[in-house]
Coordinates of N, CA and C in Angstrom, one line a residue:
M51 N -13.0 28.8 29.3 CA -12.1 29.7 28.5 C -10.7 29.1 28.5
K52 N -10.1 28.9 27.4 CA -8.7 28.3 27.3 C -7.7 29.4 27.1
L53 N -6.6 29.3 27.7 CA -5.4 30.2 27.5 C -4.4 29.3 26.7
F54 N -4.1 29.8 25.5 CA -3.2 29.1 24.7 C -1.8 29.4 25.1
L55 N -0.9 28.4 25.3 CA 0.4 28.7 25.8 C 1.5 28.8 24.7
R56 N 1.7 27.8 23.9 CA 2.9 27.9 23.1 C 2.8 27.0 21.9
A57 N 3.5 27.3 20.9 CA 3.8 26.4 19.7 C 5.2 26.6 19.3
F58 N 5.8 25.5 19.0 CA 7.2 25.6 18.4 C 7.4 24.5 17.5
G59 N 8.3 24.7 16.5 CA 8.6 23.7 15.5 C 9.6 22.7 16.1
M60 N 9.4 21.5 15.8 CA 10.4 20.5 16.1 C 10.9 20.1 14.7
Y61 N 11.7 19.1 14.6 CA 12.3 18.8 13.3 C 11.2 18.3 12.3
T62 N 10.2 17.6 12.7 CA 9.2 17.1 11.8 C 7.8 17.5 12.1
S63 N 7.5 18.2 13.2 CA 6.2 18.5 13.5 C 6.1 19.7 14.4
L64 N 4.8 20.1 14.7 CA 4.6 21.2 15.6 C 4.0 20.7 16.9
L65 N 4.4 21.2 18.0 CA 3.9 20.8 19.3 C 3.2 22.0 19.9
F66 N 1.9 21.8 20.3 CA 1.1 22.9 20.9 C 0.6 22.4 22.2
S67 N 0.6 23.3 23.2 CA 0.1 23.0 24.5 C -0.9 24.1 24.8
G68 N -2.0 23.7 25.5 CA -3.0 24.6 25.9 C -3.2 24.4 27.4
L69 N -3.5 25.5 28.1 CA -3.8 25.5 29.5 C -5.2 25.9 29.7
A70 N -6.0 25.0 30.4 CA -7.4 25.3 30.5 C -7.7 26.0 31.8
A71 N -8.9 26.7 31.8 CA -9.3 27.3 33.1 C -9.6 26.2 34.1
I72 N -9.8 26.5 35.3 CA -10.1 25.6 36.4 C -11.3 24.7 36.0
G73 N -11.1 23.4 36.1 CA -12.2 22.4 35.8 C -12.2 22.0 34.4
Q74 N -11.4 22.5 33.6 CA -11.3 22.0 32.2 C -10.0 21.3 31.9
T75 N -10.0 20.4 30.9 CA -8.9 19.6 30.6 C -7.9 20.3 29.7
P76 N -6.6 20.4 30.0 CA -5.7 21.0 29.1 C -5.3 20.1 28.0
F77 N -4.7 20.5 27.0 CA -4.3 19.6 25.9 C -2.8 19.8 25.5
L78 N -2.3 18.8 25.0 CA -0.9 18.8 24.4 C -1.0 17.9 23.2
N79 N -0.8 18.5 22.0 CA -0.9 17.8 20.8 C 0.3 18.1 19.9
V80 N 0.6 17.1 19.0 CA 1.6 17.3 18.0 C 0.9 17.3 16.6
Y81 N 1.3 18.3 15.8 CA 0.7 18.5 14.5 C 1.8 18.6 13.4
G82 N 1.5 18.4 12.2 CA 2.4 18.6 11.1 C 2.5 17.4 10.2
N83 N 3.4 17.5 9.2 CA 3.5 16.4 8.3 C 4.9 15.8 8.5
N84 N 5.4 15.0 7.6 CA 6.7 14.4 7.7 C 7.9 15.3 7.4
Y85 N 7.6 16.6 7.2 CA 8.7 17.6 6.9 C 8.7 18.6 8.0
Q86 N 9.7 19.4 8.0 CA 9.9 20.4 9.0 C 8.8 21.4 8.9
S87 N 8.1 21.6 10.1 CA 7.0 22.5 10.2 C 7.3 23.5 11.4
A88 N 6.8 24.7 11.2 CA 7.0 25.7 12.3 C 5.8 26.6 12.4
G89 N 5.2 26.6 13.6 CA 4.2 27.5 14.0 C 4.8 28.8 14.4
R90 N 4.4 29.9 13.8 CA 4.9 31.3 14.1 C 3.9 32.2 14.7
M91 N 2.6 32.0 14.5 CA 1.6 32.9 14.9 C 0.4 32.1 15.5
I92 N -0.1 32.4 16.7 CA -1.2 31.8 17.3 C -2.2 32.8 17.8
R93 N -3.4 32.7 17.4 CA -4.4 33.6 17.8 C -5.7 32.9 18.2
S94 N -6.3 33.2 19.3 CA -7.7 32.6 19.6 C -8.7 33.6 19.0
I95 N -9.9 33.0 18.6 CA -10.9 33.8 18.1 C -12.2 33.7 19.0
S96 N -13.2 34.4 18.7 CA -14.3 34.6 19.6 C -15.0 33.3 20.0
N97 N -15.1 32.3 19.2 CA -15.7 31.1 19.6 C -14.8 30.1 20.3
G98 N -13.6 30.5 20.6 CA -12.6 29.6 21.3 C -11.7 28.9 20.4
D99 N -12.0 28.9 19.0 CA -11.1 28.2 18.1 C -9.7 28.9 18.1
I100 N -8.7 28.3 17.6 CA -7.4 28.8 17.5 C -6.9 28.8 16.1
L101 N -6.4 29.9 15.6 CA -5.8 30.0 14.3 C -4.3 30.0 14.4
V102 N -3.6 29.2 13.6 CA -2.2 29.1 13.6 C -1.6 29.4 12.2
G103 N -0.6 30.2 12.2 CA 0.1 30.5 10.9 C 1.6 30.1 11.0
G104 N 2.2 29.6 10.0 CA 3.6 29.2 10.0 C 4.0 28.8 8.6
F105 N 5.0 27.9 8.6 CA 5.4 27.3 7.3 C 5.8 25.9 7.4
C106 N 5.9 25.2 6.3 CA 6.4 23.8 6.2 C 7.4 23.7 5.1
S107 N 8.5 23.0 5.3 CA 9.5 22.9 4.3 C 9.0 22.3 3.0
T108 N 8.0 21.5 3.0 CA 7.4 20.9 1.8 C 5.9 20.8 2.1
G109 N 5.1 21.7 1.7 CA 3.7 21.7 1.9 C 2.9 21.1 0.7
G110 N 3.6 20.9 -0.4 CA 3.0 20.3 -1.6 C 2.9 21.2 -2.8
N111 N 3.2 22.5 -2.6 CA 3.1 23.4 -3.7 C 4.5 23.7 -4.3
G112 N 5.5 23.2 -3.7 CA 6.9 23.5 -4.2 C 7.8 23.3 -3.1
E113 N 8.7 24.2 -2.8 CA 9.6 24.1 -1.7 C 8.9 24.5 -0.4
A114 N 9.4 25.5 0.3 CA 8.8 25.9 1.5 C 7.5 26.6 1.2
D115 N 6.4 26.3 2.0 CA 5.1 26.9 1.8 C 4.6 27.5 3.1
L116 N 3.7 28.5 3.0 CA 3.0 28.9 4.2 C 2.0 27.8 4.6
M117 N 1.7 27.8 5.9 CA 0.8 26.8 6.5 C -0.1 27.6 7.4
A118 N -1.4 27.2 7.3 CA -2.4 27.8 8.2 C -3.3 26.6 8.7
M119 N -3.6 26.7 10.0 CA -4.4 25.7 10.6 C -5.4 26.3 11.6
R120 N -6.6 25.6 11.6 CA -7.6 26.0 12.6 C -7.9 24.8 13.5
L121 N -7.8 25.1 14.8 CA -8.1 24.1 15.8 C -9.3 24.5 16.6
D122 N -10.0 23.5 17.1 CA -11.1 23.9 18.0 C -10.5 24.0 19.4
S123 N -11.3 24.4 20.4 CA -10.9 24.7 21.7 C -10.3 23.5 22.5
T124 N -10.5 22.3 21.9 CA -9.9 21.1 22.5 C -8.6 20.7 21.8
G125 N -8.2 21.4 20.8 CA -7.0 21.1 20.0 C -7.2 20.3 18.8
A126 N -8.4 19.9 18.5 CA -8.7 19.0 17.4 C -8.6 19.9 16.1
V127 N -8.0 19.3 15.0 CA -7.8 20.1 13.8 C -9.2 20.2 13.1
I128 N -9.6 21.4 12.7 CA -10.7 21.7 11.9 C -10.3 21.7 10.4
W129 N -9.2 22.4 10.1 CA -8.6 22.4 8.8 C -7.1 22.7 8.9
N130 N -6.4 22.3 7.9 CA -5.0 22.5 7.8 C -4.6 22.6 6.3
Y131 N -4.1 23.8 5.9 CA -3.8 24.0 4.5 C -2.5 24.6 4.3
Y132 N -1.9 24.5 3.0 CA -0.7 25.0 2.6 C -0.9 26.0 1.5
Y133 N -0.1 27.1 1.4 CA -0.3 28.1 0.4 C 1.1 28.4 -0.1
G134 N 1.2 28.4 -1.5 CA 2.5 28.8 -2.0 C 2.6 28.5 -3.5
T135 N 3.8 28.7 -4.0 CA 4.1 28.5 -5.4 C 5.1 27.4 -5.6
A136 N 5.7 27.3 -6.7 CA 6.8 26.3 -6.9 C 8.0 26.7 -6.2
G137 N 8.1 28.0 -5.8 CA 9.3 28.5 -5.1 C 9.2 28.4 -3.6
D138 N 10.0 29.2 -2.9 CA 10.0 29.2 -1.5 C 9.2 30.3 -0.9
E139 N 8.3 30.0 0.0 CA 7.5 31.0 0.8 C 7.7 30.8 2.2
Y140 N 8.4 31.7 2.9 CA 8.7 31.6 4.3 C 7.8 32.5 5.1
F141 N 7.3 32.1 6.2 CA 6.4 32.9 7.0 C 7.2 34.1 7.6
A142 N 6.6 35.3 7.4 CA 7.2 36.5 7.9 C 6.3 37.2 8.9
G143 N 5.1 36.9 9.0 CA 4.2 37.6 9.9 C 2.7 37.2 9.6
G144 N 1.9 37.4 10.6 CA 0.5 37.1 10.5 C -0.4 37.8 11.5
D145 N -1.6 37.9 11.2 CA -2.6 38.4 12.2 C -4.0 38.0 11.8
V146 N -4.9 38.2 12.6 CA -6.3 37.9 12.4 C -7.1 39.2 12.3
T147 N -7.9 39.4 11.3 CA -8.7 40.6 11.0 C -9.9 40.6 12.0
P148 N -10.6 41.8 12.2 CA -11.7 41.8 13.1 C -12.8 40.9 12.7
N149 N -13.0 40.5 11.5 CA -14.0 39.5 11.1 C -13.4 38.1 11.0
E150 N -12.3 37.9 11.7 CA -11.7 36.6 11.9 C -11.2 35.9 10.7
E151 N -10.7 36.7 9.7 CA -10.0 36.2 8.6 C -8.5 36.2 8.9
L152 N -7.7 35.4 8.3 CA -6.3 35.3 8.6 C -5.5 36.0 7.5
L153 N -4.5 36.8 7.9 CA -3.5 37.4 7.0 C -2.2 36.8 7.3
L154 N -1.6 36.2 6.2 CA -0.3 35.6 6.3 C 0.7 36.4 5.4
M155 N 1.8 36.7 5.8 CA 2.8 37.4 5.0 C 4.0 36.5 4.8
T156 N 4.5 36.5 3.6 CA 5.7 35.7 3.3 C 6.8 36.5 2.6
N157 N 8.0 36.1 2.9 CA 9.2 36.6 2.2 C 9.5 35.4 1.2
S158 N 9.5 35.7 -0.1 CA 9.8 34.7 -1.1 C 11.2 35.0 -1.7
N159 N 12.1 34.1 -1.4 CA 13.5 34.2 -1.9 C 13.5 33.9 -3.4
T160 N 12.6 33.1 -3.9 CA 12.5 32.7 -5.3 C 12.1 33.9 -6.2
Y161 N 11.1 34.7 -5.7 CA 10.6 35.8 -6.5 C 11.0 37.2 -6.1
D162 N 11.9 37.3 -5.1 CA 12.3 38.6 -4.6 C 11.1 39.5 -4.3
A163 N 10.2 38.9 -3.5 CA 9.0 39.6 -3.2 C 8.5 39.3 -1.8
V164 N 7.6 40.2 -1.4 CA 6.8 40.0 -0.2 C 5.4 39.7 -0.7
A165 N 4.7 38.7 -0.2 CA 3.3 38.5 -0.5 C 2.5 38.4 0.7
I166 N 1.2 38.8 0.6 CA 0.2 38.7 1.7 C -0.9 37.9 1.1
V167 N -1.3 36.9 1.9 CA -2.4 36.0 1.6 C -3.5 36.2 2.6
R168 N -4.7 36.5 2.1 CA -5.9 36.7 3.0 C -6.8 35.4 2.9
I169 N -7.0 34.8 4.1 CA -7.7 33.5 4.2 C -9.0 33.6 5.0
D170 N -10.1 33.1 4.5 CA -11.3 33.1 5.3 C -11.3 32.1 6.4
G171 N -12.4 32.0 7.2 CA -12.5 31.1 8.3 C -12.6 29.7 7.9
N172 N -12.8 29.3 6.6 CA -12.8 28.0 6.2 C -11.4 27.5 5.6
G173 N -10.5 28.5 5.5 CA -9.1 28.2 5.0 C -9.0 28.5 3.5
D174 N -10.1 29.1 2.9 CA -10.0 29.4 1.5 C -9.4 30.7 1.2
T175 N -8.5 30.8 0.2 CA -7.8 32.0 -0.1 C -8.8 33.1 -0.7
L176 N -8.9 34.2 -0.1 CA -9.7 35.3 -0.6 C -8.9 36.1 -1.6
W177 N -7.7 36.4 -1.4 CA -6.8 37.1 -2.3 C -5.3 36.9 -1.9
T178 N -4.5 37.1 -2.9 CA -3.0 37.2 -2.7 C -2.5 38.4 -3.4
K179 N -1.7 39.2 -2.6 CA -1.1 40.4 -3.2 C 0.5 40.2 -3.1
R180 N 1.2 40.5 -4.2 CA 2.6 40.4 -4.2 C 3.2 41.8 -4.3
Y181 N 4.3 42.1 -3.6 CA 5.0 43.4 -3.6 C 6.4 43.1 -3.9
S182 N 6.9 43.8 -5.0 CA 8.3 43.6 -5.4 C 8.9 44.9 -6.0
E183 N 10.2 45.0 -5.9 CA 10.9 46.1 -6.5 C 11.5 45.7 -7.8
G184 N 11.3 44.5 -8.3 CA 11.8 44.0 -9.5 C 12.9 42.9 -9.3
P185 N 13.3 42.2 -10.4 CA 14.3 41.2 -10.2 C 15.6 41.6 -9.6
G186 N 16.0 40.8 -8.6 CA 17.3 41.1 -7.9 C 17.2 42.0 -6.8
A187 N 16.0 42.7 -6.6 CA 15.8 43.6 -5.5 C 15.5 42.8 -4.2
Q188 N 16.0 43.2 -3.1 CA 15.7 42.5 -1.9 C 14.6 43.2 -1.2
V189 N 13.5 42.6 -1.1 CA 12.3 43.1 -0.4 C 12.0 42.2 0.8
I190 N 11.9 42.7 2.0 CA 11.7 41.9 3.2 C 10.6 42.5 4.0
G191 N 9.6 41.6 4.3 CA 8.5 42.0 5.3 C 8.9 41.5 6.6
F192 N 8.5 42.2 7.7 CA 8.8 41.8 9.0 C 7.6 41.5 9.9
S193 N 6.5 42.3 9.7 CA 5.3 42.0 10.4 C 4.1 42.6 9.7
I194 N 2.9 42.1 10.1 CA 1.7 42.6 9.5 C 0.7 42.7 10.6
Y195 N -0.1 43.8 10.6 CA -1.2 43.9 11.6 C -2.5 44.2 10.9
A196 N -3.5 43.5 11.3 CA -4.9 43.8 10.8 C -5.5 44.9 11.6
T197 N -6.2 45.7 10.8 CA -7.0 46.8 11.5 C -8.4 46.8 11.2

């Protein structure tokens, strides 16, 4: 059984460290692309895999994009995807549902909205819901909890 310790954004990548139970090898890995990345949510799931949510300043969909990553218990990347529009999507919160799907919440400066993206265990988008009070209204999400 691994105990996951920390993730934090560096200028161009994410650094994750894991602490193993007695007799197992810990890991220290760097992830990310050539742009600013930040891991903001880390959750382990029943099989020992690790789900990470955060954002990247340029994920490929526009400006800042949501980022989700699934690692195995040794820290190897299973998948890594970006979610977003042509505008800015900054990570505001995330959680894992009881059936181990990932919920990511974003505050979008571009669209004056909060959006929630639900992602399955393979990284595929199940749905996206956007909440807004209209143009110019400031809507900010702070956290999300799966029940």
